[in-house]
Coordinates of N, CA and C in Angstrom, one line a residue:
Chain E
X1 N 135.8 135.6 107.3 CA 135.1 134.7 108.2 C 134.5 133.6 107.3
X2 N 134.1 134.3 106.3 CA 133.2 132.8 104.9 C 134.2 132.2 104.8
X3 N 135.4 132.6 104.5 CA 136.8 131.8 103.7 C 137.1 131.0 105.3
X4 N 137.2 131.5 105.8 CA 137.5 130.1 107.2 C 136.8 129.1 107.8
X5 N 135.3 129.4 107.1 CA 134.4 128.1 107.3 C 134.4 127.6 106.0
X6 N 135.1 128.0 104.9 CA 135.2 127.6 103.5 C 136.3 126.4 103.8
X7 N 137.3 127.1 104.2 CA 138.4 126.2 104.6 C 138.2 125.3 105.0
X8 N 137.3 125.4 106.7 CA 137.0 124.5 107.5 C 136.3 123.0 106.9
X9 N 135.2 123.4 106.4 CA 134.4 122.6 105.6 C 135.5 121.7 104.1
X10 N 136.9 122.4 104.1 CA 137.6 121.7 102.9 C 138.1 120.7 104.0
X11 N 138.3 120.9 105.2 CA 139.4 119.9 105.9 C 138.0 119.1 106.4
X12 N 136.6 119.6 107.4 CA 136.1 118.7 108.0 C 135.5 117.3 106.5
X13 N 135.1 118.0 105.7 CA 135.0 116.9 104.4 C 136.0 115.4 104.1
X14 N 136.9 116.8 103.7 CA 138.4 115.6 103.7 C 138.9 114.6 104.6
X15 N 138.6 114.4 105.6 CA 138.7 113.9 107.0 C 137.6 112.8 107.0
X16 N 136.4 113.3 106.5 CA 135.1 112.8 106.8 C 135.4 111.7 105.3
X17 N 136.1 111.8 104.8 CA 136.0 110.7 103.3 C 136.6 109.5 103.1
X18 N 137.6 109.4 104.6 CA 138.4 108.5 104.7 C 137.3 107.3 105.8
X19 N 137.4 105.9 105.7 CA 136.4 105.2 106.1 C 137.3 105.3 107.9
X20 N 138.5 104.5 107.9 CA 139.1 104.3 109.4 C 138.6 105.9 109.8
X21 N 138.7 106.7 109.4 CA 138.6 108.1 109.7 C 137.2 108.3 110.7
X22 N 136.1 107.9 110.0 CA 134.7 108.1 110.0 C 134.7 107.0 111.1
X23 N 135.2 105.7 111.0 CA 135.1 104.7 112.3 C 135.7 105.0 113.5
X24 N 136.4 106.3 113.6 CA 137.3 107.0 114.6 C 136.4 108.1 115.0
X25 N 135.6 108.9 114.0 CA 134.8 110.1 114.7 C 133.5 108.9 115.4
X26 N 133.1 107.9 114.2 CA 131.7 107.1 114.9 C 131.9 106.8 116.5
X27 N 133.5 106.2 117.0 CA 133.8 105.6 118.3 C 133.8 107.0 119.3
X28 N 134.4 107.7 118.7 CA 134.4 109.3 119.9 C 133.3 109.8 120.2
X29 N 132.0 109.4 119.4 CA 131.0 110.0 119.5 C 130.1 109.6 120.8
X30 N 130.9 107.9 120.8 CA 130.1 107.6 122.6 C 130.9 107.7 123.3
X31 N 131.9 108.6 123.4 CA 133.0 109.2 124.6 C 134.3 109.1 124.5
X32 N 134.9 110.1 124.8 CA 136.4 110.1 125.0 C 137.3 108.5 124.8
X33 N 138.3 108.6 124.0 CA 138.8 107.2 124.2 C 140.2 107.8 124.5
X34 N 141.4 107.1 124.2 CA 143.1 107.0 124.6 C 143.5 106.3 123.1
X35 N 144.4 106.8 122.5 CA 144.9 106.4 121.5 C 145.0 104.8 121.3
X36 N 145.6 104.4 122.3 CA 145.4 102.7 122.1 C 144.1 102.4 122.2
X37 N 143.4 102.8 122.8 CA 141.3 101.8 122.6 C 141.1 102.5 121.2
X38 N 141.9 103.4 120.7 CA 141.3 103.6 119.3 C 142.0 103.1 118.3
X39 N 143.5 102.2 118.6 CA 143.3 101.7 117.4 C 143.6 99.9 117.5
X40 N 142.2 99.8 118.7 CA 142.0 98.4 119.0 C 141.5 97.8 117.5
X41 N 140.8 97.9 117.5 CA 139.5 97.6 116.0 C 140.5 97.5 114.8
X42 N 141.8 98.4 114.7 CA 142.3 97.9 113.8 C 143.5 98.0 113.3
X43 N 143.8 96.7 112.2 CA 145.3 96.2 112.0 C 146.6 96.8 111.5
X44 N 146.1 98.4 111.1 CA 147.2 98.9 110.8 C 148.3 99.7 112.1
X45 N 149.2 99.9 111.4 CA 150.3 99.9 112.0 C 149.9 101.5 112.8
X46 N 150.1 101.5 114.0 CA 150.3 103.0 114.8 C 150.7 104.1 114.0
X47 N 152.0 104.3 113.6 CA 152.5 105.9 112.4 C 150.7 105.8 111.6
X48 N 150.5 104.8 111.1 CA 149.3 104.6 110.5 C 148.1 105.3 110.8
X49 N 147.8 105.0 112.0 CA 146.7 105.7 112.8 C 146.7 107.0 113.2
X50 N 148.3 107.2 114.0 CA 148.5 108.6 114.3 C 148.2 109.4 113.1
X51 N 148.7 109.3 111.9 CA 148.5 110.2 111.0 C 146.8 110.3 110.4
X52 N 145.9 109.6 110.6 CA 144.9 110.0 110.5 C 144.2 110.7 111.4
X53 N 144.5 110.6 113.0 CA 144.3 111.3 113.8 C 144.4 112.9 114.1
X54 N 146.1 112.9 113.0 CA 146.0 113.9 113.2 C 145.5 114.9 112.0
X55 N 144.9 114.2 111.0 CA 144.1 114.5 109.5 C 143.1 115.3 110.9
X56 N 142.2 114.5 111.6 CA 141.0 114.6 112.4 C 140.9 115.7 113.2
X57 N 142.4 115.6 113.6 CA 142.5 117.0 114.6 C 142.7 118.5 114.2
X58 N 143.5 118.0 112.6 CA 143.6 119.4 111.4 C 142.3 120.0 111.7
X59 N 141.1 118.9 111.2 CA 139.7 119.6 111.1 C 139.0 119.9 111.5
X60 N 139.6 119.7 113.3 CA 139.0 120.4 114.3 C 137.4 118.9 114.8
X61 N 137.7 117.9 113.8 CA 136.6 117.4 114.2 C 136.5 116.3 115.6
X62 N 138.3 116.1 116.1 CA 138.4 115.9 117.3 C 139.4 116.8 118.0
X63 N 139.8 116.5 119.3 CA 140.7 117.4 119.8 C 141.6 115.6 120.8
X64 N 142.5 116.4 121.4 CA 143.4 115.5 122.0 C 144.3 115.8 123.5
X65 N 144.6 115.4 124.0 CA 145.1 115.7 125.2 C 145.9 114.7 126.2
X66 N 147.3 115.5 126.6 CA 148.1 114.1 126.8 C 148.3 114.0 128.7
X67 N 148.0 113.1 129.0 CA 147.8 112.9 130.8 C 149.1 111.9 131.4
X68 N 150.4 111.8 131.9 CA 151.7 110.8 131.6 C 152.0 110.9 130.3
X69 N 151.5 108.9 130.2 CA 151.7 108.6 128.9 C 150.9 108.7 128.1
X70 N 149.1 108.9 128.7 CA 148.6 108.6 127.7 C 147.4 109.3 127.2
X71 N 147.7 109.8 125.5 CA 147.0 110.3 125.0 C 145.5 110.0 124.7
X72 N 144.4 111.2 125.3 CA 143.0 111.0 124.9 C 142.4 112.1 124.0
X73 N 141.5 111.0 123.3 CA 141.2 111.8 121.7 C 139.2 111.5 122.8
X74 N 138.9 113.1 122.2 CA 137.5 113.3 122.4 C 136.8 114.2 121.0
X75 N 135.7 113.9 120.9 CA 135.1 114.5 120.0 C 134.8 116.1 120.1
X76 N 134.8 117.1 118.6 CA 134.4 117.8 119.0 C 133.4 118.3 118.2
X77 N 132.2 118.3 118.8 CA 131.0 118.4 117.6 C 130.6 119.5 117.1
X78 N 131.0 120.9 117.4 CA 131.0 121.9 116.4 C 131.3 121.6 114.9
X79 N 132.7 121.0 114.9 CA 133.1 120.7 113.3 C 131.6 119.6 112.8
X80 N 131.4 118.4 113.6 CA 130.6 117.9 112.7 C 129.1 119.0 112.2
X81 N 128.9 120.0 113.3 CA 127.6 121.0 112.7 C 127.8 121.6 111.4
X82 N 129.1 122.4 111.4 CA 129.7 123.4 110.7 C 128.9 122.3 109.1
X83 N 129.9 120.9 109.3 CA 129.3 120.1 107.7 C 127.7 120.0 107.5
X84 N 127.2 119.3 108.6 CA 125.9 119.1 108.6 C 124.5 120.3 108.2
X85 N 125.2 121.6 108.9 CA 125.2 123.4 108.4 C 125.0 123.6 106.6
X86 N 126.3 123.2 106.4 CA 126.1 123.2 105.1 C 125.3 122.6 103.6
X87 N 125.5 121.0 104.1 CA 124.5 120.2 103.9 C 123.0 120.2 103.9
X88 N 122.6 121.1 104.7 CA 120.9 121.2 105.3 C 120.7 122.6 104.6
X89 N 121.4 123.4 103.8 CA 121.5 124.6 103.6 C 121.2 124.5 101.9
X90 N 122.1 123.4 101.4 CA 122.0 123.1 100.2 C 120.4 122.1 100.0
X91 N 119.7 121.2 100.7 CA 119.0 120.6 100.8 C 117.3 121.4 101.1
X92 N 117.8 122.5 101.7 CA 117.0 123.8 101.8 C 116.6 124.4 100.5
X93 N 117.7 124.7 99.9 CA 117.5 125.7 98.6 C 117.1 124.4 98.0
X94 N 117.5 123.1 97.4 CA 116.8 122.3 96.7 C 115.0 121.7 97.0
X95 N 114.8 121.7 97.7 CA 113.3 122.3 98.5 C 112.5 123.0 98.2
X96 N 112.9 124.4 98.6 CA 112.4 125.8 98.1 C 112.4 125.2 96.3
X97 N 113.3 124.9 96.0 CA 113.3 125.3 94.2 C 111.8 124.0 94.0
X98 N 112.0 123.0 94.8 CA 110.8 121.9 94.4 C 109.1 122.5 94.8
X99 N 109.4 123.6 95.8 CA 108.3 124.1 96.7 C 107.7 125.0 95.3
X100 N 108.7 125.8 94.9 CA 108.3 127.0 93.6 C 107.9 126.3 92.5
X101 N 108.4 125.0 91.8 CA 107.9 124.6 90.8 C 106.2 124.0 90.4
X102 N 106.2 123.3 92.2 CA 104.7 122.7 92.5 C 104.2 124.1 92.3
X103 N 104.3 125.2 93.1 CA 103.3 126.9 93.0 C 103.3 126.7 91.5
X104 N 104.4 126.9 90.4 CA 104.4 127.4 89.0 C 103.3 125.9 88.3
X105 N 103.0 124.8 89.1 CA 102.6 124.0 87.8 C 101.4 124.2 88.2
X106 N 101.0 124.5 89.9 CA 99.3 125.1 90.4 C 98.9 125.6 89.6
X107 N 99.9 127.1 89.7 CA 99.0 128.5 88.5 C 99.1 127.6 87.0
X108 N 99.8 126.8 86.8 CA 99.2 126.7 85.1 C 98.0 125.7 85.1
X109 N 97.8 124.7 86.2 CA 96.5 123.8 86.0 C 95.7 125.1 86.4
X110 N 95.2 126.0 86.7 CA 94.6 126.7 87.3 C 93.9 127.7 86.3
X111 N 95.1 128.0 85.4 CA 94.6 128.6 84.0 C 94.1 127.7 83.4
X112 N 94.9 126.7 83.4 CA 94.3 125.3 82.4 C 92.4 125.1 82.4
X113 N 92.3 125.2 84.0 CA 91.0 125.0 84.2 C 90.4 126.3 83.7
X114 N 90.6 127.5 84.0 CA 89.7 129.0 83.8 C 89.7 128.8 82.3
X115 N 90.5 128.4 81.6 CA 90.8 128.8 80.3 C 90.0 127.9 79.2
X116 N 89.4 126.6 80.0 CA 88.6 125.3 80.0 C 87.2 125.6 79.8
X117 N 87.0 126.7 80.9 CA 85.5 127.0 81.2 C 85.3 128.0 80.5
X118 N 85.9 128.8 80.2 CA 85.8 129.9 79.0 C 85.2 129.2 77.7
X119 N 86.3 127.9 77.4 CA 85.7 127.8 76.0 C 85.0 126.5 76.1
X120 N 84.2 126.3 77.5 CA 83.5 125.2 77.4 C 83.2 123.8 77.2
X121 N 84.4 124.0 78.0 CA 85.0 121.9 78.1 C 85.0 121.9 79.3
Chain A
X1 N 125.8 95.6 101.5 CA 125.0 96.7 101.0 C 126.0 97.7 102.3
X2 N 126.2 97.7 103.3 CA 126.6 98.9 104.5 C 128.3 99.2 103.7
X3 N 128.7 98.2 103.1 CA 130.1 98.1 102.2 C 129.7 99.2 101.1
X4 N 128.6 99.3 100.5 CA 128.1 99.8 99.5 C 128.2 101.5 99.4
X5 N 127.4 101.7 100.6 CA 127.2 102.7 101.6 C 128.5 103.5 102.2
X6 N 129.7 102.9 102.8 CA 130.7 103.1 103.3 C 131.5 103.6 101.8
X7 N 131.4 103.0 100.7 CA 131.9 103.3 99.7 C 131.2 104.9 99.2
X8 N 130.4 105.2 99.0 CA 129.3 106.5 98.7 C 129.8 107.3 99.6
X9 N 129.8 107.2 100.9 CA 130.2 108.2 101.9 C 131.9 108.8 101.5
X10 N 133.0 107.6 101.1 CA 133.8 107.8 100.8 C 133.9 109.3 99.6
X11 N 133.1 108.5 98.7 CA 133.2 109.4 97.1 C 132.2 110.8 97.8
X12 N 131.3 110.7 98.2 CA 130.4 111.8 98.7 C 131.6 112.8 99.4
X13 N 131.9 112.5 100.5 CA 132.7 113.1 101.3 C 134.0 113.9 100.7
X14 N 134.4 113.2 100.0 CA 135.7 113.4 98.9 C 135.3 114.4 98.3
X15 N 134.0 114.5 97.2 CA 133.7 115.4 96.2 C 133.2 116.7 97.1
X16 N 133.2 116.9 98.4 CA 132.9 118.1 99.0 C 133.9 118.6 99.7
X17 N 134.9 118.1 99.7 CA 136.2 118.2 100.2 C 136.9 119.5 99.5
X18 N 135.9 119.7 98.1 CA 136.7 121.1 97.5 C 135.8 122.1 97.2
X19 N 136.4 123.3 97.3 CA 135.6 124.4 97.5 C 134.4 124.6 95.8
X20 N 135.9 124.9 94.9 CA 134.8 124.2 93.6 C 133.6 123.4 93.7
X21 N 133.9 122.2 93.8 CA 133.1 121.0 93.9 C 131.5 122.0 95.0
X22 N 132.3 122.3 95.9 CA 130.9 123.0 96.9 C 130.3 123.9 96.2
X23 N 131.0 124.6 95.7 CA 129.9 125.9 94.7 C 129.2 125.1 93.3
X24 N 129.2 124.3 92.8 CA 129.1 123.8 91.7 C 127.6 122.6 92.3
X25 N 127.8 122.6 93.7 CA 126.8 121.7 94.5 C 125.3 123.0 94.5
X26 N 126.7 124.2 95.4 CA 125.0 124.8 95.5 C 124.6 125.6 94.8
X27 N 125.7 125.6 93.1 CA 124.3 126.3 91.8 C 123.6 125.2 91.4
X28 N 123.5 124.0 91.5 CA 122.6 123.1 90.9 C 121.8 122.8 92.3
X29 N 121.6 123.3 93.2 CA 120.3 123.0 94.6 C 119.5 124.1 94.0
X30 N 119.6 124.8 93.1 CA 119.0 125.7 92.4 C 118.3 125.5 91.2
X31 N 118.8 124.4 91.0 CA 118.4 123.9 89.4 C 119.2 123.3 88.6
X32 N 119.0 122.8 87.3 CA 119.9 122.2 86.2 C 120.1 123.3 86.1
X33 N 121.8 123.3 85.3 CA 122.6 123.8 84.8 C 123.5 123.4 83.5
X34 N 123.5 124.2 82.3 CA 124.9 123.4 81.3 C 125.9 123.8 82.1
X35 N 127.0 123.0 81.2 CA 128.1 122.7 81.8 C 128.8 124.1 81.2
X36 N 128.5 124.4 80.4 CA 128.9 126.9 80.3 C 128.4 127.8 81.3
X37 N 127.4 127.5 81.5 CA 126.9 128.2 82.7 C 127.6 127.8 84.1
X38 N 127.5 126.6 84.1 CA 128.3 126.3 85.4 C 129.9 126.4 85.5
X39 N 130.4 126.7 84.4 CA 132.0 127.0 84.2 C 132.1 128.7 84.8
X40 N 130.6 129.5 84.2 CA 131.2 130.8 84.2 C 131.5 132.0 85.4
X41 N 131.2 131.5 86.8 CA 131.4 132.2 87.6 C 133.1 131.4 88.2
X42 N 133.9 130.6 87.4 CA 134.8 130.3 87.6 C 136.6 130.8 86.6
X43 N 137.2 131.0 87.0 CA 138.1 131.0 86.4 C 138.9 130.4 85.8
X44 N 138.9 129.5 86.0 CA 139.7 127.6 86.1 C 139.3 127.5 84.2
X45 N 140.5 126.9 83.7 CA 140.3 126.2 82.2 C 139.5 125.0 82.2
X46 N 138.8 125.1 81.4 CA 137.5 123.6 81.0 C 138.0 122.6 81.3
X47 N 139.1 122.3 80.8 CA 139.3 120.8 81.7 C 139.1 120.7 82.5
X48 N 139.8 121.6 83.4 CA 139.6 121.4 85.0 C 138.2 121.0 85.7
X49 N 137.4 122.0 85.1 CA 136.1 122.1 85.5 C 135.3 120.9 85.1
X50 N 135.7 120.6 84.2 CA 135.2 119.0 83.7 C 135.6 117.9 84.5
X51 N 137.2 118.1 85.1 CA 137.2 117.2 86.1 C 136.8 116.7 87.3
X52 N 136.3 118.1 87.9 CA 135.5 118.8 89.0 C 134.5 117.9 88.8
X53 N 133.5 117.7 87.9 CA 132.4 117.7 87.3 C 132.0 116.2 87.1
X54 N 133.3 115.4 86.6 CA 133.5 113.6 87.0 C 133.2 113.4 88.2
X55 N 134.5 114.3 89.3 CA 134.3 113.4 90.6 C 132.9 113.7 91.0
X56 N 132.3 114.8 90.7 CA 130.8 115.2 91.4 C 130.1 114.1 90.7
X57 N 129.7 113.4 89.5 CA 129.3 112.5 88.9 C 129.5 111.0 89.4
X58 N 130.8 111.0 89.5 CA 131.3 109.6 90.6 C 130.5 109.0 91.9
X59 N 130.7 110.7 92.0 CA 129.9 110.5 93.5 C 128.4 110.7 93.9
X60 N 128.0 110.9 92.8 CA 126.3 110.7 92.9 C 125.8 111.9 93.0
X61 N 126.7 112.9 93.4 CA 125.7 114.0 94.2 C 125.6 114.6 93.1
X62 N 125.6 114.4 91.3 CA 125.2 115.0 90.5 C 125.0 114.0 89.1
X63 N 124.1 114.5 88.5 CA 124.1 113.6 87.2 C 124.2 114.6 85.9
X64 N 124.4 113.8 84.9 CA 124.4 115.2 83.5 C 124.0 114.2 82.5
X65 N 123.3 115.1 81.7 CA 122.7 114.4 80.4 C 123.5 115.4 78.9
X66 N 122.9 114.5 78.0 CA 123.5 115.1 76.7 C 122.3 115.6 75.8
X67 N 121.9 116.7 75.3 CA 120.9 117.0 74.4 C 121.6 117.8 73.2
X68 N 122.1 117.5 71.9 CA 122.7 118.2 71.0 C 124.2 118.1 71.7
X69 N 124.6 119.3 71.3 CA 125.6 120.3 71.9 C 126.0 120.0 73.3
X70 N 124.7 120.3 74.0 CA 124.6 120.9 75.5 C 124.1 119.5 76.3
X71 N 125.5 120.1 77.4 CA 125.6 119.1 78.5 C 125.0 120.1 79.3
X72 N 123.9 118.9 80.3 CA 123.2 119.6 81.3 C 123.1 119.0 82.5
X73 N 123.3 119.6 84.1 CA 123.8 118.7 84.9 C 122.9 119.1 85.8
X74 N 122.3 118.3 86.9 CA 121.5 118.5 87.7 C 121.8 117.6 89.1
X75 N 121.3 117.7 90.5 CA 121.7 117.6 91.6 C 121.0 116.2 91.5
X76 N 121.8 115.3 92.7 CA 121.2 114.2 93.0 C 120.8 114.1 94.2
X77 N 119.6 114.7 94.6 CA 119.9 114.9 96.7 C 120.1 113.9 97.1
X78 N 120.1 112.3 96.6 CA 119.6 111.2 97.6 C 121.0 111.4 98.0
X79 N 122.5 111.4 97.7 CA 124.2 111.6 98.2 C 123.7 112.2 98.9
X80 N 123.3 113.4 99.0 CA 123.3 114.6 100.0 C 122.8 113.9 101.2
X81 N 121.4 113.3 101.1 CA 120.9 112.7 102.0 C 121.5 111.9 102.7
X82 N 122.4 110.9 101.8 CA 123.3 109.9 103.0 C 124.5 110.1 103.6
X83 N 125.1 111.4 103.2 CA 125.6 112.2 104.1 C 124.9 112.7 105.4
X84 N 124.3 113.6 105.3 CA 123.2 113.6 106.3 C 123.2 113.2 107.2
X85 N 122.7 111.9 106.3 CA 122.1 110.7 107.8 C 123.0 110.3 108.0
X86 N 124.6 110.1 107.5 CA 125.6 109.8 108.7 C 126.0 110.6 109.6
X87 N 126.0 112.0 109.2 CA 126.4 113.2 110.5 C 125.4 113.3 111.2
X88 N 124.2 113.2 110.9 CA 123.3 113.1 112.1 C 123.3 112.2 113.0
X89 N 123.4 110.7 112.7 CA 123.8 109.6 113.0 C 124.7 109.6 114.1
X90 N 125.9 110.3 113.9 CA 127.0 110.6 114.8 C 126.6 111.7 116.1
X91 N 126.1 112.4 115.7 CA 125.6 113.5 116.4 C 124.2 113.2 117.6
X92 N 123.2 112.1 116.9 CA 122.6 111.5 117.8 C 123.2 110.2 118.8
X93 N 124.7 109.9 118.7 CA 125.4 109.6 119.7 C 125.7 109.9 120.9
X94 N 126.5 111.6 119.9 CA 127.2 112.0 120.9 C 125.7 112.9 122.0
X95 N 124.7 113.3 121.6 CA 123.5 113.8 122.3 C 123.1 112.6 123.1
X96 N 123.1 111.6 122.6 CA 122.2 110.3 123.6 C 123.5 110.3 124.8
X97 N 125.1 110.4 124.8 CA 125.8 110.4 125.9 C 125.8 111.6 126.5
X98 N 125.5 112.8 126.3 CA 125.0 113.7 127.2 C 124.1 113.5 127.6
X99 N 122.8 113.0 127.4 CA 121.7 112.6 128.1 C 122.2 111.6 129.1
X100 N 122.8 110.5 128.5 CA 123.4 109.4 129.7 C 124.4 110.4 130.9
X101 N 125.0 111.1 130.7 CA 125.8 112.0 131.7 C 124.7 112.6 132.4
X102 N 124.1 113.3 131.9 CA 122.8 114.3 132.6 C 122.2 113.4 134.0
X103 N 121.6 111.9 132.9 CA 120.9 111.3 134.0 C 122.1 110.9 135.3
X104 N 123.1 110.5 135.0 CA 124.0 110.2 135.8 C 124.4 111.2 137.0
X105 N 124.1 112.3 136.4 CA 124.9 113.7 137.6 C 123.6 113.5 138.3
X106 N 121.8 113.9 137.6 CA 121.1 114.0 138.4 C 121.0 112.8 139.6
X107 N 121.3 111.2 139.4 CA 121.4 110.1 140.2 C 122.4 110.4 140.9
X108 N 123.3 111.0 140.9 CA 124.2 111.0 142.2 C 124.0 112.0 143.0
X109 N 123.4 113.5 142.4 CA 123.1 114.6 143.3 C 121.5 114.2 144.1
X110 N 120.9 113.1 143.2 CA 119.7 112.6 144.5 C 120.4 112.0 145.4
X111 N 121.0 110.9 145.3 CA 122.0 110.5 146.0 C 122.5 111.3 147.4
X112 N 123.0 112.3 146.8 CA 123.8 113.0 147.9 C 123.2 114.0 148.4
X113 N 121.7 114.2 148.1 CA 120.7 114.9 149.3 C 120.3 113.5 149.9
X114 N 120.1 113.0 149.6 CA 119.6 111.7 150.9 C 120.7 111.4 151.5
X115 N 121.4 111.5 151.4 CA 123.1 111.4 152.3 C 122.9 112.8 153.0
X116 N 122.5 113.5 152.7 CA 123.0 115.2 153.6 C 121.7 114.9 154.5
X117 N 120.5 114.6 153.9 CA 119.4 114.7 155.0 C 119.3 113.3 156.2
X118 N 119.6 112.4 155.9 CA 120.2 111.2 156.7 C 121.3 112.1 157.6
X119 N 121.9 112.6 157.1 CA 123.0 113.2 158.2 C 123.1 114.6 158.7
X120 N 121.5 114.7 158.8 CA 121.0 116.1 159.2 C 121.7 117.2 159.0
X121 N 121.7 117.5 157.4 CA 122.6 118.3 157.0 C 121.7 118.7 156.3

């Protein structure tokens, strides 16, 4: 189960590092589009697009679905948690470690001071 | 400067893309580390790990200094942060359009009790 959100987090990253990529999850995020309104905004060629879409859908960070002709790409925001999970986790422990060094420099001004008044300064 | 930004998210995004790269993130949310210590829960020949250790450098989300001998590398949160704030960013989208859905169901089910009670239902 670690190794498949290990995974996960290798594809939602990878996905997330490409810019059209990130301007593709930004647009899904205010609703469902159709493959053509997503690749209004821009100039590359369709094979072009599809293949990043389907980078997106590797990562689970959208999903897709085809109605006739035409395909709609919606977001799926578990994958964005799963990163943002990770991220807040690492940002956590870096915290904690800032939280423990202010405690370790307390107790030394602390002594600093007892140790002051002992010898009268 | 949002060119600047879009560029960082690139390299950010990239250097978490690999599992390495992610463990080598969260022994230094822990603290500095040399670059032997940070090799040794790995298997991988020193180059490799050195290469690991550029793109994490490239990308902000670490820095490393030189003292004698010993290379020492330590976490840069502010990357971490602007990751972050773009997945949150996306994520406060997609929550502000469930709230726009929410209000919308509850405006049509008022709606449709004043329709039922108009028509003595």
């Amino acid at each position: 189960m670690a190794n498949q959100t290990n995974l996960q987090l290798d594809h939602v990253f990878h996905a997330l590092s490409d810019p059209t990529r990130r301007a593709i999850v930004h647009r899904l995020s205010r609703g469902p589009a159709s493959v053509s309104e997503l690749a209004k905004p821009f100039t590359m060629a369709m094979p072009s697009l599809l293949q990043h879409l389907r980078v997106l859908e590797a990562s689970r960070l959208i999903r897709s679905s085809k109605a006739g002709r035409v395909r709609t790409c919606e977001m799926q925001p578990s994958a964005l948690s799963i990163a943002e999970g990770w991220l807040a986790a690492q940002r956590g422990l870096w915290e904690a470690r800032l939280d423990r060094m202010d405690a370790y420099v307390a107790t030394l001004e602390g002594k600093e001071k007892k140790h002051g008044k002992r010898h009268g300064k």
